PDB file of C-alpha atoms in Angstrom:
ATOM      1  CA  UNK S   1     147.856  43.905  34.981  1.00  0.00           C
ATOM      2  CA  UNK S   2     149.489  40.547  34.012  1.00  0.00           C
ATOM      3  CA  UNK S   3     152.678  41.528  31.527  1.00  0.00           C
ATOM      4  CA  UNK S   4     150.552  39.131  29.457  1.00  0.00           C
ATOM      5  CA  UNK S   5     147.411  41.635  29.487  1.00  0.00           C
ATOM      6  CA  UNK S   6     150.100  44.470  29.141  1.00  0.00           C
ATOM      7  CA  UNK S   7     151.672  43.409  26.122  1.00  0.00           C
ATOM      8  CA  UNK S   8     148.299  42.395  24.405  1.00  0.00           C
ATOM      9  CA  UNK S   9     146.856  45.994  25.127  1.00  0.00           C
ATOM     10  CA  UNK S  10     149.784  47.530  23.586  1.00  0.00           C
ATOM     11  CA  UNK S  11     149.348  45.088  20.377  1.00  0.00           C
ATOM     12  CA  UNK S  12     145.925  46.120  19.898  1.00  0.00           C
ATOM     13  CA  UNK S  13     146.761  50.040  20.904  1.00  0.00           C
ATOM     14  CA  UNK S  14     149.444  49.690  17.842  1.00  0.00           C
ATOM     15  CA  UNK S  15     147.280  48.396  15.313  1.00  0.00           C
ATOM     16  CA  UNK S  16     145.039  51.000  16.113  1.00  0.00           C
ATOM     17  CA  UNK S  17     148.011  53.067  15.898  1.00  0.00           C
ATOM     18  CA  UNK S  18     149.294  51.808  12.577  1.00  0.00           C
ATOM     19  CA  UNK S  19     146.026  51.592  10.870  1.00  0.00           C
ATOM     20  CA  UNK S  20     144.983  55.853  11.911  1.00  0.00           C
ATOM     21  CA  UNK S  21     148.443  56.824  10.591  1.00  0.00           C
ATOM     22  CA  UNK S  22     147.624  54.516   7.169  1.00  0.00           C
ATOM     23  CA  UNK S  23     144.193  56.288   7.061  1.00  0.00           C
ATOM     24  CA  UNK S  24     145.640  59.965   7.554  1.00  0.00           C
ATOM     25  CA  UNK S  25     148.211  59.071   4.886  1.00  0.00           C
ATOM     26  CA  UNK S  26     145.460  58.872   2.356  1.00  0.00           C
ATOM     27  CA  UNK S  27     144.491  61.497  -0.119  1.00  0.00           C
ATOM     28  CA  UNK S  28     142.447  62.073  -2.653  1.00  0.00           C
ATOM     29  CA  UNK S  29     139.971  59.707  -4.721  1.00  0.00           C
ATOM     30  CA  UNK S  30     141.345  56.624  -2.126  1.00  0.00           C
ATOM     31  CA  UNK S  31     140.191  59.306   1.178  1.00  0.00           C
ATOM     32  CA  UNK S  32     137.087  59.687  -0.343  1.00  0.00           C
ATOM     33  CA  UNK S  33     136.219  56.289  -0.889  1.00  0.00           C
ATOM     34  CA  UNK S  34     138.058  54.991   2.560  1.00  0.00           C
ATOM     35  CA  UNK S  35     135.928  58.001   4.376  1.00  0.00           C
ATOM     36  CA  UNK S  36     132.578  57.019   2.709  1.00  0.00           C
ATOM     37  CA  UNK S  37     133.119  53.739   2.813  1.00  0.00           C
ATOM     38  CA  UNK S  38     132.068  52.858  -0.309  1.00  0.00           C
ATOM     39  CA  UNK S  39     133.034  53.380  -4.214  1.00  0.00           C
ATOM     40  CA  UNK S  40     131.175  54.531  -6.853  1.00  0.00           C
ATOM     41  CA  UNK S  41     131.494  52.695 -10.438  1.00  0.00           C
ATOM     42  CA  UNK S  42     130.128  55.041 -13.316  1.00  0.00           C
ATOM     43  CA  UNK S  43     128.412  52.907 -16.071  1.00  0.00           C
ATOM     44  CA  UNK S  44     126.689  53.338 -19.231  1.00  0.00           C
ATOM     45  CA  UNK S  45     122.954  52.174 -20.255  1.00  0.00           C
ATOM     46  CA  UNK S  46     123.317  50.905 -23.904  1.00  0.00           C
ATOM     47  CA  UNK S  47     127.357  51.147 -24.760  1.00  0.00           C
ATOM     48  CA  UNK S  48     126.924  47.320 -25.734  1.00  0.00           C
ATOM     49  CA  UNK S  49     129.311  45.410 -25.595  1.00  0.00           C
ATOM     50  CA  UNK S  50     131.137  47.687 -23.172  1.00  0.00           C
ATOM     51  CA  UNK S  51     129.125  48.866 -20.241  1.00  0.00           C
ATOM     52  CA  UNK S  52     125.168  48.154 -20.660  1.00  0.00           C
ATOM     53  CA  UNK S  53     121.918  46.937 -18.964  1.00  0.00           C
ATOM     54  CA  UNK S  54     121.513  43.172 -19.092  1.00  0.00           C
ATOM     55  CA  UNK S  55     117.416  41.689 -19.472  1.00  0.00           C
ATOM     56  CA  UNK S  56     117.344  42.214 -15.035  1.00  0.00           C
ATOM     57  CA  UNK S  57     118.360  45.958 -15.513  1.00  0.00           C
ATOM     58  CA  UNK S  58     121.925  44.914 -14.248  1.00  0.00           C
ATOM     59  CA  UNK S  59     125.362  46.712 -15.840  1.00  0.00           C
ATOM     60  CA  UNK S  60     127.147  43.896 -17.418  1.00  0.00           C
ATOM     61  CA  UNK S  61     129.838  44.511 -20.025  1.00  0.00           C
ATOM     62  CA  UNK S  62     133.855  44.161 -21.181  1.00  0.00           C
ATOM     63  CA  UNK S  63     134.813  47.865 -19.456  1.00  0.00           C
ATOM     64  CA  UNK S  64     132.511  46.868 -16.835  1.00  0.00           C
ATOM     65  CA  UNK S  65     134.286  44.244 -15.611  1.00  0.00           C
ATOM     66  CA  UNK S  66     137.697  46.442 -15.767  1.00  0.00           C
ATOM     67  CA  UNK S  67     135.396  48.743 -13.329  1.00  0.00           C
ATOM     68  CA  UNK S  68     134.983  45.671 -10.998  1.00  0.00           C
ATOM     69  CA  UNK S  69     138.505  45.050 -10.501  1.00  0.00           C
ATOM     70  CA  UNK S  70     139.360  48.274  -9.783  1.00  0.00           C
ATOM     71  CA  UNK S  71     136.878  48.506  -7.469  1.00  0.00           C
ATOM     72  CA  UNK S  72     138.095  44.631  -5.963  1.00  0.00           C
ATOM     73  CA  UNK S  73     141.763  45.971  -6.145  1.00  0.00           C
ATOM     74  CA  UNK S  74     140.924  49.119  -3.731  1.00  0.00           C
ATOM     75  CA  UNK S  75     139.331  46.990  -1.329  1.00  0.00           C
ATOM     76  CA  UNK S  76     142.946  45.320  -1.257  1.00  0.00           C
ATOM     77  CA  UNK S  77     144.643  48.719  -1.076  1.00  0.00           C
ATOM     78  CA  UNK S  78     142.030  49.825   1.790  1.00  0.00           C
ATOM     79  CA  UNK S  79     142.544  47.098   3.578  1.00  0.00           C
ATOM     80  CA  UNK S  80     138.395  47.512   3.646  1.00  0.00           C
ATOM     81  CA  UNK S  81     136.633  43.995   2.282  1.00  0.00           C
ATOM     82  CA  UNK S  82     133.579  45.473   3.813  1.00  0.00           C
ATOM     83  CA  UNK S  83     133.753  48.404   1.498  1.00  0.00           C
ATOM     84  CA  UNK S  84     130.156  48.728  -0.340  1.00  0.00           C
ATOM     85  CA  UNK S  85     130.310  49.221  -4.423  1.00  0.00           C
ATOM     86  CA  UNK S  86     127.671  51.703  -5.452  1.00  0.00           C
ATOM     87  CA  UNK S  87     126.848  51.601  -9.228  1.00  0.00           C
ATOM     88  CA  UNK S  88     125.536  55.020 -10.931  1.00  0.00           C
ATOM     89  CA  UNK S  89     124.574  55.556 -14.663  1.00  0.00           C
ATOM     90  CA  UNK S  90     126.181  58.432 -16.575  1.00  0.00           C
ATOM     91  CA  UNK S  91     125.699  59.558 -20.173  1.00  0.00           C
ATOM     92  CA  UNK S  92     128.119  61.054 -22.508  1.00  0.00           C
ATOM     93  CA  UNK S  93     126.680  64.245 -21.307  1.00  0.00           C
ATOM     94  CA  UNK S  94     127.242  64.021 -17.902  1.00  0.00           C
ATOM     95  CA  UNK S  95     130.198  61.529 -17.206  1.00  0.00           C
ATOM     96  CA  UNK S  96     133.055  64.094 -16.972  1.00  0.00           C
ATOM     97  CA  UNK S  97     130.939  66.487 -14.373  1.00  0.00           C
ATOM     98  CA  UNK S  98     129.970  63.204 -12.357  1.00  0.00           C
ATOM     99  CA  UNK S  99     134.007  62.338 -11.970  1.00  0.00           C
ATOM    100  CA  UNK S 100     134.618  66.226 -11.478  1.00  0.00           C
ATOM    101  CA  UNK S 101     132.051  66.439  -8.266  1.00  0.00           C
ATOM    102  CA  UNK S 102     132.932  63.569  -7.157  1.00  0.00           C
ATOM    103  CA  UNK S 103     129.808  61.512  -7.358  1.00  0.00           C
ATOM    104  CA  UNK S 104     131.463  58.541  -9.646  1.00  0.00           C
ATOM    105  CA  UNK S 105     134.906  57.515  -8.648  1.00  0.00           C
ATOM    106  CA  UNK S 106     135.775  55.795 -11.915  1.00  0.00           C
ATOM    107  CA  UNK S 107     133.506  55.351 -15.119  1.00  0.00           C
ATOM    108  CA  UNK S 108     134.704  52.704 -17.293  1.00  0.00           C
ATOM    109  CA  UNK S 109     132.666  52.416 -20.770  1.00  0.00           C
ATOM    110  CA  UNK S 110     133.220  53.864 -24.374  1.00  0.00           C
ATOM    111  CA  UNK S 111     135.304  56.981 -23.227  1.00  0.00           C
ATOM    112  CA  UNK S 112     137.786  58.005 -25.795  1.00  0.00           C
ATOM    113  CA  UNK S 113     141.212  59.579 -23.702  1.00  0.00           C
ATOM    114  CA  UNK S 114     141.889  62.360 -25.030  1.00  0.00           C
ATOM    115  CA  UNK S 115     144.348  65.182 -24.995  1.00  0.00           C
ATOM    116  CA  UNK S 116     141.172  67.794 -24.225  1.00  0.00           C
ATOM    117  CA  UNK S 117     139.539  65.418 -22.176  1.00  0.00           C
ATOM    118  CA  UNK S 118     142.579  64.870 -20.319  1.00  0.00           C
ATOM    119  CA  UNK S 119     142.124  68.721 -19.215  1.00  0.00           C
ATOM    120  CA  UNK S 120     139.069  67.650 -17.212  1.00  0.00           C
ATOM    121  CA  UNK S 121     139.871  64.191 -15.953  1.00  0.00           C
ATOM    122  CA  UNK S 122     142.440  61.968 -16.139  1.00  0.00           C
ATOM    123  CA  UNK S 123     142.749  58.329 -17.619  1.00  0.00           C
ATOM    124  CA  UNK S 124     144.012  55.053 -17.034  1.00  0.00           C
ATOM    125  CA  UNK S 125     145.629  52.245 -19.064  1.00  0.00           C
ATOM    126  CA  UNK S 126     143.944  52.210 -22.468  1.00  0.00           C
ATOM    127  CA  UNK S 127     141.912  48.799 -22.960  1.00  0.00           C
ATOM    128  CA  UNK S 128     140.507  49.232 -26.278  1.00  0.00           C
ATOM    129  CA  UNK S 129     141.300  50.617 -29.533  1.00  0.00           C
ATOM    130  CA  UNK S 130     138.183  51.716 -32.250  1.00  0.00           C
ATOM    131  CA  UNK S 131     137.807  53.148 -36.002  1.00  0.00           C
ATOM    132  CA  UNK S 132     135.249  56.249 -35.963  1.00  0.00           C
ATOM    133  CA  UNK S 133     132.592  55.441 -38.899  1.00  0.00           C
ATOM    134  CA  UNK S 134     129.558  55.385 -40.110  1.00  0.00           C
ATOM    135  CA  UNK S 135     126.555  52.547 -39.764  1.00  0.00           C
ATOM    136  CA  UNK S 136     123.710  52.974 -42.702  1.00  0.00           C
ATOM    137  CA  UNK S 137     121.328  51.104 -44.494  1.00  0.00           C
ATOM    138  CA  UNK S 138     122.902  48.521 -47.164  1.00  0.00           C
ATOM    139  CA  UNK S 139     120.451  50.117 -49.558  1.00  0.00           C
ATOM    140  CA  UNK S 140     121.219  53.233 -49.053  1.00  0.00           C
ATOM    141  CA  UNK S 141     123.626  53.980 -51.611  1.00  0.00           C
ATOM    142  CA  UNK S 142     125.967  55.307 -48.806  1.00  0.00           C
ATOM    143  CA  UNK S 143     129.719  53.673 -49.475  1.00  0.00           C
ATOM    144  CA  UNK S 144     132.120  56.170 -47.826  1.00  0.00           C
ATOM    145  CA  UNK S 145     131.814  59.100 -45.571  1.00  0.00           C
ATOM    146  CA  UNK S 146     131.853  62.027 -48.017  1.00  0.00           C
ATOM    147  CA  UNK S 147     128.551  60.373 -49.263  1.00  0.00           C
ATOM    148  CA  UNK S 148     126.767  61.483 -46.225  1.00  0.00           C
ATOM    149  CA  UNK S 149     126.916  65.077 -47.801  1.00  0.00           C
ATOM    150  CA  UNK S 150     123.342  66.659 -47.519  1.00  0.00           C
ATOM    151  CA  UNK S 151     122.180  63.767 -45.388  1.00  0.00           C
ATOM    152  CA  UNK S 152     120.872  63.870 -42.033  1.00  0.00           C
ATOM    153  CA  UNK S 153     123.342  61.979 -39.599  1.00  0.00           C
ATOM    154  CA  UNK S 154     122.855  60.782 -36.183  1.00  0.00           C
ATOM    155  CA  UNK S 155     125.185  61.562 -33.476  1.00  0.00           C
ATOM    156  CA  UNK S 156     125.544  61.367 -29.346  1.00  0.00           C
ATOM    157  CA  UNK S 157     125.924  64.407 -27.398  1.00  0.00           C
ATOM    158  CA  UNK S 158     128.955  64.525 -25.883  1.00  0.00           C
ATOM    159  CA  UNK S 159     131.073  62.440 -28.049  1.00  0.00           C
ATOM    160  CA  UNK S 160     133.793  62.903 -30.429  1.00  0.00           C
ATOM    161  CA  UNK S 161     131.971  61.928 -33.270  1.00  0.00           C
ATOM    162  CA  UNK S 162     130.629  65.752 -33.509  1.00  0.00           C
ATOM    163  CA  UNK S 163     134.026  67.434 -34.095  1.00  0.00           C
ATOM    164  CA  UNK S 164     135.284  64.903 -36.211  1.00  0.00           C
ATOM    165  CA  UNK S 165     132.316  64.997 -38.501  1.00  0.00           C
ATOM    166  CA  UNK S 166     132.746  68.716 -38.560  1.00  0.00           C
ATOM    167  CA  UNK S 167     136.544  68.913 -39.448  1.00  0.00           C
ATOM    168  CA  UNK S 168     134.921  66.144 -42.866  1.00  0.00           C
ATOM    169  CA  UNK S 169     132.754  69.261 -43.502  1.00  0.00           C
ATOM    170  CA  UNK S 170     135.878  71.633 -43.455  1.00  0.00           C
ATOM    171  CA  UNK S 171     137.913  69.479 -45.277  1.00  0.00           C
ATOM    172  CA  UNK S 172     135.687  67.879 -47.681  1.00  0.00           C
ATOM    173  CA  UNK S 173     133.759  71.037 -48.601  1.00  0.00           C
ATOM    174  CA  UNK S 174     130.021  69.096 -47.532  1.00  0.00           C
ATOM    175  CA  UNK S 175     127.308  69.515 -45.436  1.00  0.00           C
ATOM    176  CA  UNK S 176     125.603  67.447 -43.015  1.00  0.00           C
ATOM    177  CA  UNK S 177     122.565  67.988 -40.725  1.00  0.00           C
ATOM    178  CA  UNK S 178     123.992  66.940 -37.188  1.00  0.00           C
ATOM    179  CA  UNK S 179     120.897  65.030 -35.118  1.00  0.00           C
ATOM    180  CA  UNK S 180     121.840  64.707 -31.496  1.00  0.00           C
ATOM    181  CA  UNK S 181     120.928  62.261 -29.666  1.00  0.00           C
ATOM    182  CA  UNK S 182     121.106  61.331 -25.513  1.00  0.00           C
ATOM    183  CA  UNK S 183     122.528  57.604 -26.099  1.00  0.00           C
ATOM    184  CA  UNK S 184     124.043  55.249 -29.168  1.00  0.00           C
ATOM    185  CA  UNK S 185     120.165  52.968 -28.977  1.00  0.00           C
ATOM    186  CA  UNK S 186     118.565  56.476 -29.591  1.00  0.00           C
ATOM    187  CA  UNK S 187     120.447  57.157 -32.539  1.00  0.00           C
ATOM    188  CA  UNK S 188     120.693  53.595 -34.226  1.00  0.00           C
ATOM    189  CA  UNK S 189     116.588  53.767 -34.089  1.00  0.00           C
ATOM    190  CA  UNK S 190     116.766  56.991 -35.947  1.00  0.00           C
ATOM    191  CA  UNK S 191     118.687  55.535 -38.773  1.00  0.00           C
ATOM    192  CA  UNK S 192     116.812  52.279 -38.222  1.00  0.00           C
ATOM    193  CA  UNK S 193     113.430  54.227 -38.723  1.00  0.00           C
ATOM    194  CA  UNK S 194     114.874  56.253 -41.804  1.00  0.00           C
ATOM    195  CA  UNK S 195     114.590  59.337 -39.550  1.00  0.00           C
ATOM    196  CA  UNK S 196     118.542  59.767 -40.207  1.00  0.00           C
ATOM    197  CA  UNK S 197     120.796  58.247 -43.104  1.00  0.00           C
ATOM    198  CA  UNK S 198     123.866  57.020 -40.823  1.00  0.00           C
ATOM    199  CA  UNK S 199     124.862  57.231 -37.090  1.00  0.00           C
ATOM    200  CA  UNK S 200     128.534  58.238 -36.676  1.00  0.00           C
ATOM    201  CA  UNK S 201     130.246  56.565 -33.574  1.00  0.00           C
ATOM    202  CA  UNK S 202     133.273  54.385 -33.186  1.00  0.00           C
ATOM    203  CA  UNK S 203     132.808  51.274 -35.258  1.00  0.00           C
ATOM    204  CA  UNK S 204     132.573  48.287 -32.429  1.00  0.00           C
ATOM    205  CA  UNK S 205     129.487  50.158 -30.976  1.00  0.00           C
ATOM    206  CA  UNK S 206     127.733  50.505 -34.516  1.00  0.00           C
ATOM    207  CA  UNK S 207     128.632  46.653 -34.324  1.00  0.00           C
ATOM    208  CA  UNK S 208     126.780  45.968 -30.878  1.00  0.00           C
ATOM    209  CA  UNK S 209     124.107  47.950 -31.807  1.00  0.00           C
ATOM    210  CA  UNK S 210     123.387  46.563 -35.407  1.00  0.00           C
ATOM    211  CA  UNK S 211     123.722  43.517 -33.784  1.00  0.00           C
ATOM    212  CA  UNK S 212     120.741  44.063 -30.987  1.00  0.00           C
ATOM    213  CA  UNK S 213     118.095  45.107 -34.295  1.00  0.00           C
ATOM    214  CA  UNK S 214     115.647  42.804 -35.112  1.00  0.00           C
ATOM    215  CA  UNK S 215     116.979  43.174 -38.414  1.00  0.00           C
ATOM    216  CA  UNK S 216     121.061  43.775 -38.377  1.00  0.00           C
ATOM    217  CA  UNK S 217     121.200  41.721 -41.867  1.00  0.00           C
ATOM    218  CA  UNK S 218     119.932  45.159 -43.554  1.00  0.00           C
ATOM    219  CA  UNK S 219     122.757  47.203 -42.230  1.00  0.00           C
ATOM    220  CA  UNK S 220     126.200  47.782 -43.037  1.00  0.00           C
ATOM    221  CA  UNK S 221     129.448  49.532 -41.486  1.00  0.00           C
ATOM    222  CA  UNK S 222     131.165  52.066 -43.790  1.00  0.00           C
ATOM    223  CA  UNK S 223     134.729  50.428 -44.491  1.00  0.00           C
ATOM    224  CA  UNK S 224     136.276  54.119 -43.974  1.00  0.00           C
ATOM    225  CA  UNK S 225     136.960  55.948 -40.324  1.00  0.00           C
ATOM    226  CA  UNK S 226     137.476  59.512 -39.561  1.00  0.00           C
ATOM    227  CA  UNK S 227     139.716  58.710 -36.877  1.00  0.00           C
ATOM    228  CA  UNK S 228     141.417  55.845 -34.098  1.00  0.00           C
ATOM    229  CA  UNK S 229     140.953  56.430 -30.740  1.00  0.00           C
ATOM    230  CA  UNK S 230     141.768  54.667 -27.350  1.00  0.00           C
ATOM    231  CA  UNK S 231     139.420  54.029 -24.573  1.00  0.00           C
ATOM    232  CA  UNK S 232     140.274  54.209 -21.014  1.00  0.00           C
ATOM    233  CA  UNK S 233     138.547  54.389 -17.534  1.00  0.00           C
ATOM    234  CA  UNK S 234     138.291  58.025 -16.384  1.00  0.00           C
ATOM    235  CA  UNK S 235     138.658  59.195 -12.917  1.00  0.00           C
ATOM    236  CA  UNK S 236     139.319  62.637 -10.918  1.00  0.00           C
ATOM    237  CA  UNK S 237     142.471  64.645 -12.076  1.00  0.00           C
ATOM    238  CA  UNK S 238     145.492  65.073  -9.963  1.00  0.00           C
ATOM    239  CA  UNK S 239     145.184  62.092  -8.317  1.00  0.00           C
ATOM    240  CA  UNK S 240     148.640  60.424  -9.163  1.00  0.00           C
ATOM    241  CA  UNK S 241     148.121  57.554  -6.264  1.00  0.00           C
ATOM    242  CA  UNK S 242     144.853  56.629  -7.302  1.00  0.00           C
ATOM    243  CA  UNK S 243     145.651  56.515 -11.376  1.00  0.00           C
ATOM    244  CA  UNK S 244     148.841  54.345 -10.105  1.00  0.00           C
ATOM    245  CA  UNK S 245     146.286  51.800  -8.389  1.00  0.00           C
ATOM    246  CA  UNK S 246     144.220  51.851 -11.493  1.00  0.00           C
ATOM    247  CA  UNK S 247     146.863  51.084 -14.191  1.00  0.00           C
ATOM    248  CA  UNK S 248     148.336  48.517 -11.977  1.00  0.00           C
ATOM    249  CA  UNK S 249     145.252  46.299 -12.235  1.00  0.00           C
ATOM    250  CA  UNK S 250     144.950  46.926 -15.894  1.00  0.00           C
ATOM    251  CA  UNK S 251     148.530  46.094 -16.307  1.00  0.00           C
ATOM    252  CA  UNK S 252     147.999  42.409 -14.550  1.00  0.00           C
ATOM    253  CA  UNK S 253     144.963  42.082 -15.793  1.00  0.00           C
ATOM    254  CA  UNK S 254     146.441  42.096 -19.538  1.00  0.00           C
ATOM    255  CA  UNK S 255     149.587  40.199 -18.388  1.00  0.00           C
ATOM    256  CA  UNK S 256     147.816  37.504 -16.909  1.00  0.00           C
ATOM    257  CA  UNK S 257     145.519  37.028 -19.976  1.00  0.00           C
ATOM    258  CA  UNK S 258     142.655  38.304 -18.086  1.00  0.00           C
ATOM    259  CA  UNK S 259     141.763  41.515 -20.717  1.00  0.00           C
ATOM    260  CA  UNK S 260     141.983  38.456 -23.442  1.00  0.00           C
ATOM    261  CA  UNK S 261     139.511  36.700 -21.829  1.00  0.00           C
ATOM    262  CA  UNK S 262     137.458  38.973 -21.553  1.00  0.00           C
ATOM    263  CA  UNK S 263     137.597  40.086 -25.377  1.00  0.00           C
ATOM    264  CA  UNK S 264     136.823  36.457 -26.228  1.00  0.00           C
ATOM    265  CA  UNK S 265     133.539  36.513 -23.811  1.00  0.00           C
ATOM    266  CA  UNK S 266     132.323  40.111 -25.258  1.00  0.00           C
ATOM    267  CA  UNK S 267     133.269  40.106 -28.740  1.00  0.00           C
ATOM    268  CA  UNK S 268     133.508  36.632 -29.846  1.00  0.00           C
ATOM    269  CA  UNK S 269     130.773  34.843 -27.905  1.00  0.00           C
ATOM    270  CA  UNK S 270     127.130  35.328 -27.285  1.00  0.00           C
ATOM    271  CA  UNK S 271     126.196  38.004 -24.701  1.00  0.00           C
ATOM    272  CA  UNK S 272     123.135  39.106 -23.190  1.00  0.00           C
ATOM    273  CA  UNK S 273     120.475  39.731 -23.226  1.00  0.00           C
ATOM    274  CA  UNK S 274     119.902  38.408 -26.239  1.00  0.00           C
ATOM    275  CA  UNK S 275     122.695  35.707 -26.838  1.00  0.00           C
ATOM    276  CA  UNK S 276     124.041  37.508 -29.959  1.00  0.00           C
ATOM    277  CA  UNK S 277     127.472  37.189 -30.918  1.00  0.00           C
ATOM    278  CA  UNK S 278     129.390  40.400 -32.483  1.00  0.00           C
ATOM    279  CA  UNK S 279     132.137  38.560 -34.307  1.00  0.00           C
ATOM    280  CA  UNK S 280     134.209  41.617 -33.783  1.00  0.00           C
ATOM    281  CA  UNK S 281     137.768  40.086 -33.666  1.00  0.00           C
ATOM    282  CA  UNK S 282     140.725  41.821 -31.965  1.00  0.00           C
ATOM    283  CA  UNK S 283     141.683  44.853 -34.389  1.00  0.00           C
ATOM    284  CA  UNK S 284     145.276  45.991 -34.982  1.00  0.00           C
ATOM    285  CA  UNK S 285     144.885  49.191 -32.507  1.00  0.00           C
ATOM    286  CA  UNK S 286     143.292  46.978 -29.759  1.00  0.00           C
ATOM    287  CA  UNK S 287     146.422  44.479 -30.340  1.00  0.00           C
ATOM    288  CA  UNK S 288     149.042  47.427 -30.358  1.00  0.00           C
ATOM    289  CA  UNK S 289     147.492  48.722 -26.925  1.00  0.00           C
ATOM    290  CA  UNK S 290     148.100  44.748 -25.477  1.00  0.00           C
ATOM    291  CA  UNK S 291     151.243  44.903 -26.488  1.00  0.00           C
ATOM    292  CA  UNK S 292     152.212  48.070 -25.285  1.00  0.00           C
ATOM    293  CA  UNK S 293     150.352  49.290 -22.421  1.00  0.00           C
ATOM    294  CA  UNK S 294     149.938  53.179 -21.894  1.00  0.00           C
ATOM    295  CA  UNK S 295     147.331  55.990 -21.051  1.00  0.00           C
ATOM    296  CA  UNK S 296     148.388  58.247 -24.011  1.00  0.00           C
ATOM    297  CA  UNK S 297     145.368  60.031 -25.171  1.00  0.00           C
ATOM    298  CA  UNK S 298     144.559  61.229 -28.948  1.00  0.00           C
TER     299      UNK S 298
END
């Protein structure tokens, strides 16, 4: 064997050893992704404009773009350009279980980063801030949250709106009938069909649902809120390595102006499938999160 062939063989062997050692050092989510050769992104089907389906049935949205960016970062981290990206629809009710059992590696949608949920899953840098309020018909006579006394109120299962409304009932001494729905579109339809008097959820989600109705000018969002909440990507607990990667990705997106570009695209420009503009300027809650990136929950 020539010296050249010997050195070449040793070099290749060294690469193999180096690669295997690197793979052996992987833990948690990155190890699972590397072992199965794919990353699974969780998306919502009707959380306009964060994560929803376009006219072709493909997931799109502001938050979904964050998930895609994390997917690309994982490819680079693992040096796996061939890594497959799988998509998995989730709901408010099953998103945490699917994260916990490893079916979904990361979910980016309209998920509130709360201390209660942090007991079940981990969260990355907050990428949006909202206020929880109600959408009603303009002719409803409902102008403030206490006007919901004795009314039918649509809520989506698994959302923080439910506990906030129950707290309002206790504090204000009022009573409401909560109508549980599986997603935001169903809840808004209950209001549109006058089977519910109001739909309570995050203000920007209400704006998205109203914009997609055939008669959006007939509805309004109450100028009062139950709570301010941050949205963030969600993934498995006790995985500091994966959290570091997710946080670094979002910090870089904020620093380079990419997140501001995404905001312009999804909140201040016509979006699919109907090319409706939400005309939702960045509120002070979101601006503060951009100025001081953090993963703190409420």
